[in-house]
Coordinates of C-alpha atoms in Angstrom, one line a residue:
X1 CA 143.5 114.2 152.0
X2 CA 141.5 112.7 149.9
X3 CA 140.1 113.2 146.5
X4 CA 136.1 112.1 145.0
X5 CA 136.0 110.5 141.6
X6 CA 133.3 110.3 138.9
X7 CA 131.4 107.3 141.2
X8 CA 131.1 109.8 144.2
X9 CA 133.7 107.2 145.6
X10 CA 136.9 108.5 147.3
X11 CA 140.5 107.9 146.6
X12 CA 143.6 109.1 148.7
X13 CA 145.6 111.9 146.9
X14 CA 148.8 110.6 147.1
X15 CA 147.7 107.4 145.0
X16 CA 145.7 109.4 142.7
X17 CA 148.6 111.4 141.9
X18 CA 150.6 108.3 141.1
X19 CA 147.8 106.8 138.9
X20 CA 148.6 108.5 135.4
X21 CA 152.7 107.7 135.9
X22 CA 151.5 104.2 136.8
X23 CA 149.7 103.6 133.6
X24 CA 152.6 105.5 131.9
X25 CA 155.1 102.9 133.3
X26 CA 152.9 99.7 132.7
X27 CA 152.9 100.6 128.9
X28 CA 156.5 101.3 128.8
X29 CA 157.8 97.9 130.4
X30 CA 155.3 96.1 128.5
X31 CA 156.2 97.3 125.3
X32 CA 160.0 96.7 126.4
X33 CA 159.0 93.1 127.1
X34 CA 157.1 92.6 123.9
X35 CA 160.2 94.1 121.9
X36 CA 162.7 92.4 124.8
X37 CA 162.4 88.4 123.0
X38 CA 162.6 89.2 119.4
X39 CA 166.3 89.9 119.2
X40 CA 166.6 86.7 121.9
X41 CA 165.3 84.6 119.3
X42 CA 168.5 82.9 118.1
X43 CA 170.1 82.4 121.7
X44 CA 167.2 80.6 122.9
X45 CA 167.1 78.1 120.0
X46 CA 170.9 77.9 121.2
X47 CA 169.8 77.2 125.0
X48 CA 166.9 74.5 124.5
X49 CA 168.5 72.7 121.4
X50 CA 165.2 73.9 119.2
X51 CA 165.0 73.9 115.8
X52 CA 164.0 77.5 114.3
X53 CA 160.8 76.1 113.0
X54 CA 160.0 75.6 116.7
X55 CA 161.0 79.7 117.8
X56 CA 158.4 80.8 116.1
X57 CA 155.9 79.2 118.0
X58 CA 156.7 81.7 121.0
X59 CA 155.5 84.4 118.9
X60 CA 152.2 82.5 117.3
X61 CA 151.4 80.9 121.2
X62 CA 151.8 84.6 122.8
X63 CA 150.0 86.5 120.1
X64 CA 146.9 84.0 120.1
X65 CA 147.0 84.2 124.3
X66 CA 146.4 88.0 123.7
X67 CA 143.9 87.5 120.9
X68 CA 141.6 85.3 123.2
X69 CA 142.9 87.1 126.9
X70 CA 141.8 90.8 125.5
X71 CA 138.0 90.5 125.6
X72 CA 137.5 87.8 128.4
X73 CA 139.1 90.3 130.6
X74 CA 137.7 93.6 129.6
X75 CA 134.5 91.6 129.6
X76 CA 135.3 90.9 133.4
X77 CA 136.3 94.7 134.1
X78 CA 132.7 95.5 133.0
X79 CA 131.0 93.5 135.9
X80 CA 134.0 93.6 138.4
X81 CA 135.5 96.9 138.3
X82 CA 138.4 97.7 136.0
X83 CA 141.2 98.5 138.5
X84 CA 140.6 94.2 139.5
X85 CA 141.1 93.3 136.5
X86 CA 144.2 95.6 135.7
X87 CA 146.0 93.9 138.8
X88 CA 145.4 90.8 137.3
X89 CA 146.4 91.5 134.2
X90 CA 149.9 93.1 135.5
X91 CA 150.1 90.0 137.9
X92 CA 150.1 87.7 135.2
X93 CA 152.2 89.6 132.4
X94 CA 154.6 89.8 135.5
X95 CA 154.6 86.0 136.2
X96 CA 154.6 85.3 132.4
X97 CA 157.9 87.1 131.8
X98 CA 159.3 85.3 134.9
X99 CA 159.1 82.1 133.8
X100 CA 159.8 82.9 130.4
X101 CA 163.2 83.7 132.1
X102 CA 163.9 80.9 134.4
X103 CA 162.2 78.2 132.4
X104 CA 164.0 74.9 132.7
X105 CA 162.4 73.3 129.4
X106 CA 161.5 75.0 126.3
X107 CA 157.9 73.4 126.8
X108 CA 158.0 75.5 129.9
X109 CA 158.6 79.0 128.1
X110 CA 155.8 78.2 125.5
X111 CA 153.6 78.0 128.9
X112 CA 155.0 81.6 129.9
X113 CA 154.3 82.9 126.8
X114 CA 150.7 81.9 127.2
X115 CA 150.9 83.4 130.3
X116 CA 152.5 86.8 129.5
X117 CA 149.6 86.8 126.8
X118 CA 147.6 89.6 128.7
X119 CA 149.7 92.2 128.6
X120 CA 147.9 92.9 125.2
X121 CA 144.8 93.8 127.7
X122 CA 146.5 96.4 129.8
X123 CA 145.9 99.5 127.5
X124 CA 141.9 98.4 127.3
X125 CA 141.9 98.1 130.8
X126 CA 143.4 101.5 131.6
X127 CA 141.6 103.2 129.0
X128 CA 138.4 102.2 130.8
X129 CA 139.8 103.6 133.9
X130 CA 140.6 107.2 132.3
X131 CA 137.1 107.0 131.0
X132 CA 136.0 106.6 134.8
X133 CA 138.5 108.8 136.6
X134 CA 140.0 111.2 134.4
X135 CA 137.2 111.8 131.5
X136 CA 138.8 115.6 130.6
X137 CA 142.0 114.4 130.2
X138 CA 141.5 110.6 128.9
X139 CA 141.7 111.5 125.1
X140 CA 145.4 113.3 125.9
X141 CA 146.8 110.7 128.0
X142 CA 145.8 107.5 125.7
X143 CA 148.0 109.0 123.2
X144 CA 150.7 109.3 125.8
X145 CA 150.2 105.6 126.5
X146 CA 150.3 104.4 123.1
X147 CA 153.2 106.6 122.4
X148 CA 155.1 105.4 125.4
X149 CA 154.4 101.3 124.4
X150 CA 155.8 102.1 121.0
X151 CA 159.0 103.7 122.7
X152 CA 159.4 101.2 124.8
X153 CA 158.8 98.4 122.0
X154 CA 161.7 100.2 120.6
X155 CA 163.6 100.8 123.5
X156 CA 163.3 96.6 123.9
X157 CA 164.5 95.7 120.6
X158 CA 167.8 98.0 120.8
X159 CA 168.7 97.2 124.0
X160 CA 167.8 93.9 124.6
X161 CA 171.4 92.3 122.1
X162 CA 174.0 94.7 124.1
X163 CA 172.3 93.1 127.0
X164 CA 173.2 89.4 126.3
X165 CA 176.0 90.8 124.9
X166 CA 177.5 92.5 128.1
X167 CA 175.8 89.6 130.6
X168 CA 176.7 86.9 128.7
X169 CA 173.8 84.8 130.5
X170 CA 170.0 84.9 128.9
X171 CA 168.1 83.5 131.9
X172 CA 169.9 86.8 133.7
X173 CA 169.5 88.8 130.2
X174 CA 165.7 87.8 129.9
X175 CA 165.0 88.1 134.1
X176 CA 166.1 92.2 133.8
X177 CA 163.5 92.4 131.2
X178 CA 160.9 90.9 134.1
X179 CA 161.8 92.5 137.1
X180 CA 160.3 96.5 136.5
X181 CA 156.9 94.2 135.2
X182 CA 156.9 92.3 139.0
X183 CA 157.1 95.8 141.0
X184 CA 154.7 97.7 138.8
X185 CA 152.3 94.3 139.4
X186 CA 152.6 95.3 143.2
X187 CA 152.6 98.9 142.5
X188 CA 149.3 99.0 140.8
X189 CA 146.8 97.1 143.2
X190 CA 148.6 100.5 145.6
X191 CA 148.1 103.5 143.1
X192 CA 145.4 103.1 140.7
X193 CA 141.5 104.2 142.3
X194 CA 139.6 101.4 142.1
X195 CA 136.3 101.5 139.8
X196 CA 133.0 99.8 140.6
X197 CA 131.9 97.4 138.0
X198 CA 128.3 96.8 137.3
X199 CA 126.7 94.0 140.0
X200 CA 123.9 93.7 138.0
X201 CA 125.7 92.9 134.9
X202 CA 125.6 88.9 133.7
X203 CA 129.1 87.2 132.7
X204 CA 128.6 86.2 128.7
X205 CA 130.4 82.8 129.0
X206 CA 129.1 81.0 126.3
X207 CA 129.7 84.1 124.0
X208 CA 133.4 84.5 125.4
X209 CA 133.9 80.7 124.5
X210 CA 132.7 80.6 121.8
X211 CA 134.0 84.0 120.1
X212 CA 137.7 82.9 121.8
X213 CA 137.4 79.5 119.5
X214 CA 136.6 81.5 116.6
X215 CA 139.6 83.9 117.0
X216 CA 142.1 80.7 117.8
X217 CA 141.0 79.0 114.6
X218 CA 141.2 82.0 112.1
X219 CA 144.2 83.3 113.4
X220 CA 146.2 79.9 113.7
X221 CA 144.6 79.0 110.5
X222 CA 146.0 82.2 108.8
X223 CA 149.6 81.5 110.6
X224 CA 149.2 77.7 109.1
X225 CA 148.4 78.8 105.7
X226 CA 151.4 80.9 105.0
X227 CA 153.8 78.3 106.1
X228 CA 152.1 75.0 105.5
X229 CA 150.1 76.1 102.5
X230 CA 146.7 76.9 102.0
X231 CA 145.8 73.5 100.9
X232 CA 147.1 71.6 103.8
X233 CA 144.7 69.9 106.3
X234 CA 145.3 71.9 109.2
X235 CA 144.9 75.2 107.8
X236 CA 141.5 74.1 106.1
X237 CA 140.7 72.6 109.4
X238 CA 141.3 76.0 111.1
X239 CA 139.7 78.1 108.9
X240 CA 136.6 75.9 109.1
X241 CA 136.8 75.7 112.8
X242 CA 136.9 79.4 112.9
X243 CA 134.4 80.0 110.3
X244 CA 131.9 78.1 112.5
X245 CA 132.8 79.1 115.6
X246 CA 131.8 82.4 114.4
X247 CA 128.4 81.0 113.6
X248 CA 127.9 80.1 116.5
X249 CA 129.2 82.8 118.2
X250 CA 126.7 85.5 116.3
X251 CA 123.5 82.8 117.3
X252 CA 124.6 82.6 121.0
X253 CA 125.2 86.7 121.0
X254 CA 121.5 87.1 119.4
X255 CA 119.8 85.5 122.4
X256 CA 122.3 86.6 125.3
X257 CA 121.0 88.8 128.0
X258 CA 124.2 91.1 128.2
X259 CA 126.4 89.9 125.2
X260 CA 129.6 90.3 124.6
X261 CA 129.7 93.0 122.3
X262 CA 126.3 94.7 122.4
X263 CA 125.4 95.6 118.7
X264 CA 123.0 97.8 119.4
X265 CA 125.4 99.9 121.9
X266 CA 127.9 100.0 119.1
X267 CA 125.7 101.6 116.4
X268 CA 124.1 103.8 119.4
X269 CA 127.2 105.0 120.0
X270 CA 128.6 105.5 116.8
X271 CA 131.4 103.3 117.1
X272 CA 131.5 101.1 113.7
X273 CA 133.6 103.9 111.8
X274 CA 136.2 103.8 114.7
X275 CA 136.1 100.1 115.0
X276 CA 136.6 99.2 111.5
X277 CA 139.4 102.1 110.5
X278 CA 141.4 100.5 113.7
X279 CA 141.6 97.1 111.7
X280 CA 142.5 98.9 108.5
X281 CA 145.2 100.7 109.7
X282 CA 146.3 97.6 112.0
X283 CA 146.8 96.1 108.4
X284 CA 149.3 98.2 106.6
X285 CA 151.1 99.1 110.1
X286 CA 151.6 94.6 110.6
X287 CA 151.2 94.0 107.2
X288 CA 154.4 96.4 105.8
X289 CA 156.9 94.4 108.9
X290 CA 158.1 91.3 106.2
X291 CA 157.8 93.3 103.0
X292 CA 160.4 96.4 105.0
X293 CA 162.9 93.6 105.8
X294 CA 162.8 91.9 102.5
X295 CA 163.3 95.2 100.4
X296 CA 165.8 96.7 102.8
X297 CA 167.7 93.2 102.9
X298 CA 167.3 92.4 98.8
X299 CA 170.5 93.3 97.3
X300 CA 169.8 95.7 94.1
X301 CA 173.1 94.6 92.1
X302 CA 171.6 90.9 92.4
X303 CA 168.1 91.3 92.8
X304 CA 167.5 94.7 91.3
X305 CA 165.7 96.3 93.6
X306 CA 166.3 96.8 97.6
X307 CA 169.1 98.8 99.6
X308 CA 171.1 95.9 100.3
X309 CA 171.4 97.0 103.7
X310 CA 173.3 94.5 106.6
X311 CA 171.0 93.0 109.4
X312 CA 172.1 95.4 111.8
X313 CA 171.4 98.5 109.4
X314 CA 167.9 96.7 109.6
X315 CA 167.6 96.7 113.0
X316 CA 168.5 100.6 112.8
X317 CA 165.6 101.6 110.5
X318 CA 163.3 99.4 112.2
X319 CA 163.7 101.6 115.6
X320 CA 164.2 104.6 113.8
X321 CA 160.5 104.1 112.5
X322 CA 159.5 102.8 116.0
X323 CA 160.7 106.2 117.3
X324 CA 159.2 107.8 114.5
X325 CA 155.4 106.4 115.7
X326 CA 156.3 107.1 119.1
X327 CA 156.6 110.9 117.8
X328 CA 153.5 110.9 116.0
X329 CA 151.5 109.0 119.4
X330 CA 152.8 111.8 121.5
X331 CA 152.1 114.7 118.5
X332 CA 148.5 113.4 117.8
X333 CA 147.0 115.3 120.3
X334 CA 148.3 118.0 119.7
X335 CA 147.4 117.7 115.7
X336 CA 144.0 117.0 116.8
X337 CA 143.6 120.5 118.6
X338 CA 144.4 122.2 115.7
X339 CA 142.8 120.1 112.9
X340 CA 139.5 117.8 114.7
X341 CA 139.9 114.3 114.4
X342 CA 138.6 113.7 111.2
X343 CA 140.8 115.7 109.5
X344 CA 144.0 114.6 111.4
X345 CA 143.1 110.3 111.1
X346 CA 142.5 111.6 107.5
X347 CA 145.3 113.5 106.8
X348 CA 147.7 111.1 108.4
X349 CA 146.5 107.9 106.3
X350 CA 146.8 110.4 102.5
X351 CA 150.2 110.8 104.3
X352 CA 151.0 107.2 104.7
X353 CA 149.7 106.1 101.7
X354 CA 151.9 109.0 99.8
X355 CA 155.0 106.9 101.2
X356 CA 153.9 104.0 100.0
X357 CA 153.1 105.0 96.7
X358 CA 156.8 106.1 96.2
X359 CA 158.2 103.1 97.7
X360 CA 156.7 101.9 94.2
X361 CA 159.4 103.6 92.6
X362 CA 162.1 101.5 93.8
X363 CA 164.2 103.7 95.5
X364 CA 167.8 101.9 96.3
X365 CA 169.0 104.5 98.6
X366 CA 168.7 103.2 102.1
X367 CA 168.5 106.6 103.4
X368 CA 165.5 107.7 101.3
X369 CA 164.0 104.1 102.2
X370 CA 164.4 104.5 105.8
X371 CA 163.1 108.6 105.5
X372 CA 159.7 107.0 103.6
X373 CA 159.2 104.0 106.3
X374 CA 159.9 106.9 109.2
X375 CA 157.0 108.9 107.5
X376 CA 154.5 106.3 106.9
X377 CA 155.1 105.5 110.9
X378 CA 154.7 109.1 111.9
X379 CA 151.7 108.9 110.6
X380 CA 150.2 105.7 111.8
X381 CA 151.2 107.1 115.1
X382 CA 149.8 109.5 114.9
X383 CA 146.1 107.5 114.0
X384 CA 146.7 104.9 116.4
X385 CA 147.1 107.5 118.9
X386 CA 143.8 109.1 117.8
X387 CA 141.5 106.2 117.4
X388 CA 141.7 105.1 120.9
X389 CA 140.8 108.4 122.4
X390 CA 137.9 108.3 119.9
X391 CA 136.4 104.6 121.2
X392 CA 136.8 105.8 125.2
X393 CA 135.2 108.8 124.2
X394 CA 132.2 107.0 122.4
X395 CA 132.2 104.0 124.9
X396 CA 129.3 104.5 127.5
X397 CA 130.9 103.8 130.6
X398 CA 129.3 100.8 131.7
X399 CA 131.1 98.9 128.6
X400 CA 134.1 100.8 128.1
X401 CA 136.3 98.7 128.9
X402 CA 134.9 95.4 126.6
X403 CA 134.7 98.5 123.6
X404 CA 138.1 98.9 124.1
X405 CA 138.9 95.4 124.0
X406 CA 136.9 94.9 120.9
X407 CA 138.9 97.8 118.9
X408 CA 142.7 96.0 120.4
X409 CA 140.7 92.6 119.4
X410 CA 139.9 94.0 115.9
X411 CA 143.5 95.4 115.3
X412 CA 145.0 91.5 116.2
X413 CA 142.7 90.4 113.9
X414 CA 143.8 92.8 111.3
X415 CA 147.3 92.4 111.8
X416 CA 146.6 88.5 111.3
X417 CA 144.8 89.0 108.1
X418 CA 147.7 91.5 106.5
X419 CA 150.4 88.5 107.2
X420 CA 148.4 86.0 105.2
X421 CA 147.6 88.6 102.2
X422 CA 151.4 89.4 102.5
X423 CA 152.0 86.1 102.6
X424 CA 149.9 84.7 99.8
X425 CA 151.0 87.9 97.1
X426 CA 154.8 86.9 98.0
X427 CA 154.8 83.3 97.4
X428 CA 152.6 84.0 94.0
X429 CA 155.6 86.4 92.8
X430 CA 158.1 83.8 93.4
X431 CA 159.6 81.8 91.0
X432 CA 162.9 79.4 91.2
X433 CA 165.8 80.7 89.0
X434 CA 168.0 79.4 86.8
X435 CA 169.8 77.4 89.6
X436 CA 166.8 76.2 91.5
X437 CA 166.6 78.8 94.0
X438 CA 163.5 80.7 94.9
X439 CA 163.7 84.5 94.6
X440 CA 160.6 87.5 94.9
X441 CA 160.7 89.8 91.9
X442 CA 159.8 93.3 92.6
X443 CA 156.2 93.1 91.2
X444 CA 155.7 91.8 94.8
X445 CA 156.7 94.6 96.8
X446 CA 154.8 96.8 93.9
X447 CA 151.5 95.0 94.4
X448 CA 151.9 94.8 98.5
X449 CA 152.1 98.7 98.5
X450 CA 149.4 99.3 96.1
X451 CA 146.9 97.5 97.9
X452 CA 148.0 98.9 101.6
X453 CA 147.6 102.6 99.8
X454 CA 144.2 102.0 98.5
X455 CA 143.7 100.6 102.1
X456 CA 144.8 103.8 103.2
X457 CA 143.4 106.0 101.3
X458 CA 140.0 104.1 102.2
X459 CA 140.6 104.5 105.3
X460 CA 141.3 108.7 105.2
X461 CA 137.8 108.5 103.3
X462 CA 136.3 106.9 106.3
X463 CA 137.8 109.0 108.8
X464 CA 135.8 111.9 107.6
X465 CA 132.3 110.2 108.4
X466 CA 133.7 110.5 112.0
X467 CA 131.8 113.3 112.9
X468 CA 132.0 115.3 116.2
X469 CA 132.4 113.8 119.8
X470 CA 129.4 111.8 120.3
X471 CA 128.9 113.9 124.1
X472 CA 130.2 117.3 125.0
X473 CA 133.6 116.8 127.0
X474 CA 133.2 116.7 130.3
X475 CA 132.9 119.6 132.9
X476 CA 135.8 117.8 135.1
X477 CA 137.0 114.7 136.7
X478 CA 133.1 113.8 138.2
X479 CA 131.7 113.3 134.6
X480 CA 128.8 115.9 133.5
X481 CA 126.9 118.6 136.0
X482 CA 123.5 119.3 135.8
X483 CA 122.7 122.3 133.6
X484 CA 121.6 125.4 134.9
X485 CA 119.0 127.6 134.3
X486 CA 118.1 131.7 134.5
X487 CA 116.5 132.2 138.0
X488 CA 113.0 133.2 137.6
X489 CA 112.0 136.4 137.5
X490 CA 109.2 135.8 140.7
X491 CA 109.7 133.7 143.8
X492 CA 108.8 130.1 143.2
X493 CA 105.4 129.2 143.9
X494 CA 105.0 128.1 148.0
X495 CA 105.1 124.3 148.1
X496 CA 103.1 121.7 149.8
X497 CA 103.9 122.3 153.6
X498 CA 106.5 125.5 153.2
X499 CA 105.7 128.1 156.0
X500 CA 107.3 131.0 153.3
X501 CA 104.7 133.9 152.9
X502 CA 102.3 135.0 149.8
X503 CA 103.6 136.9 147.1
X504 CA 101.8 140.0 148.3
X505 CA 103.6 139.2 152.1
X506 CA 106.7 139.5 149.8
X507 CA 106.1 142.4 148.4
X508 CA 105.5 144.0 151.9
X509 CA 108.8 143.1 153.1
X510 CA 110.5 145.0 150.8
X511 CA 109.5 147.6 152.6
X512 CA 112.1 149.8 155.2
X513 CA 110.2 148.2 158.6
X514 CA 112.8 145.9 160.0
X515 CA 110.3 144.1 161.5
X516 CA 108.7 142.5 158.2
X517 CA 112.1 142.5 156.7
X518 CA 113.1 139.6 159.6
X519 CA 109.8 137.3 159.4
X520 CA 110.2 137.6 155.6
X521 CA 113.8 136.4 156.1
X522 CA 113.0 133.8 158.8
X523 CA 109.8 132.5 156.7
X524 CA 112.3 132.2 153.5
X525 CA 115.0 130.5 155.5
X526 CA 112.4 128.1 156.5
X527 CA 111.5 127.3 153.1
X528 CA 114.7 126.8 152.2
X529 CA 115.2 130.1 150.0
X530 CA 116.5 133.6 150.8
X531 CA 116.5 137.2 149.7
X532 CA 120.5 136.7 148.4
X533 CA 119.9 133.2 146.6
X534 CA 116.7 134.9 144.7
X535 CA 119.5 137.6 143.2
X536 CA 121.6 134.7 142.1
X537 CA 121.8 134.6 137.9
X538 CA 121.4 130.5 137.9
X539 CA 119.8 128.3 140.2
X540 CA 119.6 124.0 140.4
X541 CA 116.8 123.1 138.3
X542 CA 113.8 122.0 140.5
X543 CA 113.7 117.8 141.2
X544 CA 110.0 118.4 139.8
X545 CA 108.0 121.5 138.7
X546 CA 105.9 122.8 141.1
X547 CA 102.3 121.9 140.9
X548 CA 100.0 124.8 139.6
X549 CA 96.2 124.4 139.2
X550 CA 96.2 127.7 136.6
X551 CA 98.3 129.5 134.7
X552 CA 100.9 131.5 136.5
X553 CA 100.6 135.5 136.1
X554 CA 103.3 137.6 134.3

């Protein structure tokens, strides 16, 4: 059996039905993964003999990997089919947490982590697919997706410690992790349709270089300035390497035939507002990680503020609020049902910023504190849940899957820039004590959650300039029918050629003779019309309107 798709292409049933688990399962493993190192941090500093310093570098190497791997390969999905690019995507998130695992050196893991980098491209990717194959159904099951990579972010944190703990090995500890990646990587050139990309479309190298560059040198230069200092060489260096790079970037984009991101389709398509409330709530979501610690971990007898809370009471709260976005990922479409979009993005970010602003108050309970950080993440999953459905719905389909990249690009980005604001209002609120140690007052946290509520409640202002869906939701799984019109209320006129009879012939063979009844029928069988299909209420609109040479009569 099989089953057609929106391309008039045909896909087996029993791999179509296998597609939406598929997707389902890519974002759960690959959230596990991304949440899987984190609490391995300390054992493999123990394994290679690293410094910490060094540790971090497998975060800041992996995170720039999916910076730059996120729109080259939705840019390739565009011209050579989405479901290609998916499979290699999975392939190499696959082989990236493999050697992360049975890396000799710890040179060699740094090269895994570059390698595991596009993993950040697999929701892009599969949200271009849902726009070509399931177009009714893509806005619900992009919130299941980003719901399931938050649980399994979370499930990857919690889990990942009692592993090493009950293995006692990391290369074994770290290889479980990797081996669901490897079979889904199989599994997905098997049970995902493939999608046609566009032949005729032209591979923007230059502006892919160029705009990759850019994104390295902003984003390492960020990292750089909030632990070398935003004086030092190499963060100035950055900086100005990225600055230009973007230059350059915007000049080569101006004169490319396809570019990379098409401006004009973006305002066409009315996806700035979308676009630009994705890196605002990126920021407070990234941007709240190090304060959360720090107050939760700041002792209030000593400090006077905080919860004083122990590192593994940290680790509780922390996947208590990742289960807490999960909820609102899986909630949002439902809240969006009830409420529209606007109203739901908008209502979640007063919502979040509401938490924040009593965070303000300094509350010492770690209860209440964890209750307040478990609202704020309901609510930003419940937006980052929504936003995506938005972009695939705005996206034409010939550049969904870059548009998708660019809003995942755009959140990196904002996550990037939240660490160096978080960064820079921390170090300017601390001061050495008495004894020569350096310690945050409060005002920090204050000024932090001040400026991610105005954020926020920026961002619920924006969210009602949304608007409706920018095209009415689609009829079913083949994308839009033609519409149909009221049959008229004569026989169309005879065209060029037909053998059917005059109107007054017609007319006549209403008439009881069976003998006129039958040529009528014959004659309007030739012409590709009967008496029945005249009675219908619609009818296909005609390819062309007949040719008249005078008015027709009533």
């Amino acid at each position: 059996m099989t089953t057609p798709t929106s391309a008039g292409t045909r896909v087996s049933r029993g791999p179509a039905i296998l597609f939406i688990p598929t997707l389902i399962a890519l974002e759960l493993f690959g959230g596990l993964i991304q949440g899987w190192i984190t609490p391995l941090l300390g054992e493999i500093g123990t394994h290679y003999a690293v410094p910490d310093g060094a540790l971090s570098w497998i975060l800041t190497v992996g995170l720039l990997s999916s910076a730059v791997s996120v729109p080259f390969m939705t840019m390739l999905a565009d011209r050579f089919g989405a479901r290609r690019l998916l499979v290699v995507a999975a392939a190499l998130t696959a082989a990236g947490s493999a050697l992360i695992a049975l890396a000799p050196t710890f040179p060699l893991l740094i090269l895994g982590a570059v390698v595991q980098g596009p993993v950040a491209a697999l929701l892009p990717l599969e949200m271009a697919l849902l726009k070509h194959h399931r177009p009714a159904s893509a806005n619900r099951v992009v919130g299941m997706l980003v719901g399931t990579l938050t649980l399994g972010v979370a499930i990857g944190s919690l889990t990942a410690g009692f592993v090493m703990e009950a293995v006692g090995s990391l290369v074994v500890t770290q290889f479980i992790g990797a081996v669901p990646l490897i079979l889904l990587a199989i599994a997905v050139g098997f049970t995902v349709p493939s999608t046609p990309g566009d032949s005729t479309r032209t591979t923007d190298w230059a502006g892919a270089t160029t705009f990759a560059i850019a994104l390295v040198g902003v984003m390492y230069g960020l990292s750089s300035g909030t632990s070398e200092g935003w004086g030092a060489p190499v963060t100035i260096g950055c900086l100005a390497v990225g600055a230009v790079g973007l230059i350059v970037f915007c000049v080569v984009e101006a004169r490319a035939a396809n570019p990379l991101f098409d401006v004009r389709v973006l305002r066409s398509a009315r996806l700035g507002v979308p676009l630009v409330l994705g890196v605002l709530v990126a920021m407070t979501m990234f941007g709240s990680q190090t304060p959360t610690v720090l107050y939760l971990s700041a002792d209030p007898a000593v400090d006077g503020y905080g919860t004083g809370a122990t590192v593994a009471v940290v680790g509780i709260v922390f996947a208590l609020t990742a289960l807490c976005s999960s909820a609102g990922a899986f909630l949002s479409p439902l809240v969006v049902r009830r409420l529209g979009v606007p109203a739901t993005i908008s209502a979640s970010c007063v919502v979040m910023a509401a938490g924040m602003v009593v965070l303000i108050t300094a509350p010492t309970n770690v209860v209440v504190v964890a209750a307040l950080f478990g609202v704020t993440s309901l609510g930003t999953g419940v937006v980052l849940a929504a936003l995506p459905a938005v972009v695939i719905d705005r996206a034409p389909e010939e550049a969904s899957a870059s548009v998708s990249g660019l809003y995942n690009t755009g959140r990196t980005l904002g996550g990037s820039l939240a660490g160096a604001l978080v960064a820079a209002i921390i170090t300017a609120f601390t001061h050495p004590t008495s004894e020569g140690v350096p310690t945050t007052t409060f005002a920090a946290f204050q000024v932090v959650w001040i400026v991610f509520a105005s954020i926020l409640v920026i961002a619920a202002g924006l969210a009602l300039t949304l608007g409706g869906r920018r095209t009415p939701r689609p009829a079913g799984a083949s994308g839009h029918h033609p519409p149909t019109i009221a049959a008229p209320t004569r026989p169309p006129s005879p065209t060029p050629g037909s053998t059917s009879t005059p109107r007054r012939s017609n007319q006549r063979s209403a008439t009881p003779s069976t003998g006129r009844a039958s040529a009528s029928s014959a004659s309007a069988r030739r012409s590709g019309t009967t008496p029945s299909s005249r009675s219908r209420s619609t009818v296909r609109p005609p390819a062309s309107p007949p040719r008249c040479t005078m008015p027709a009569s009533p």
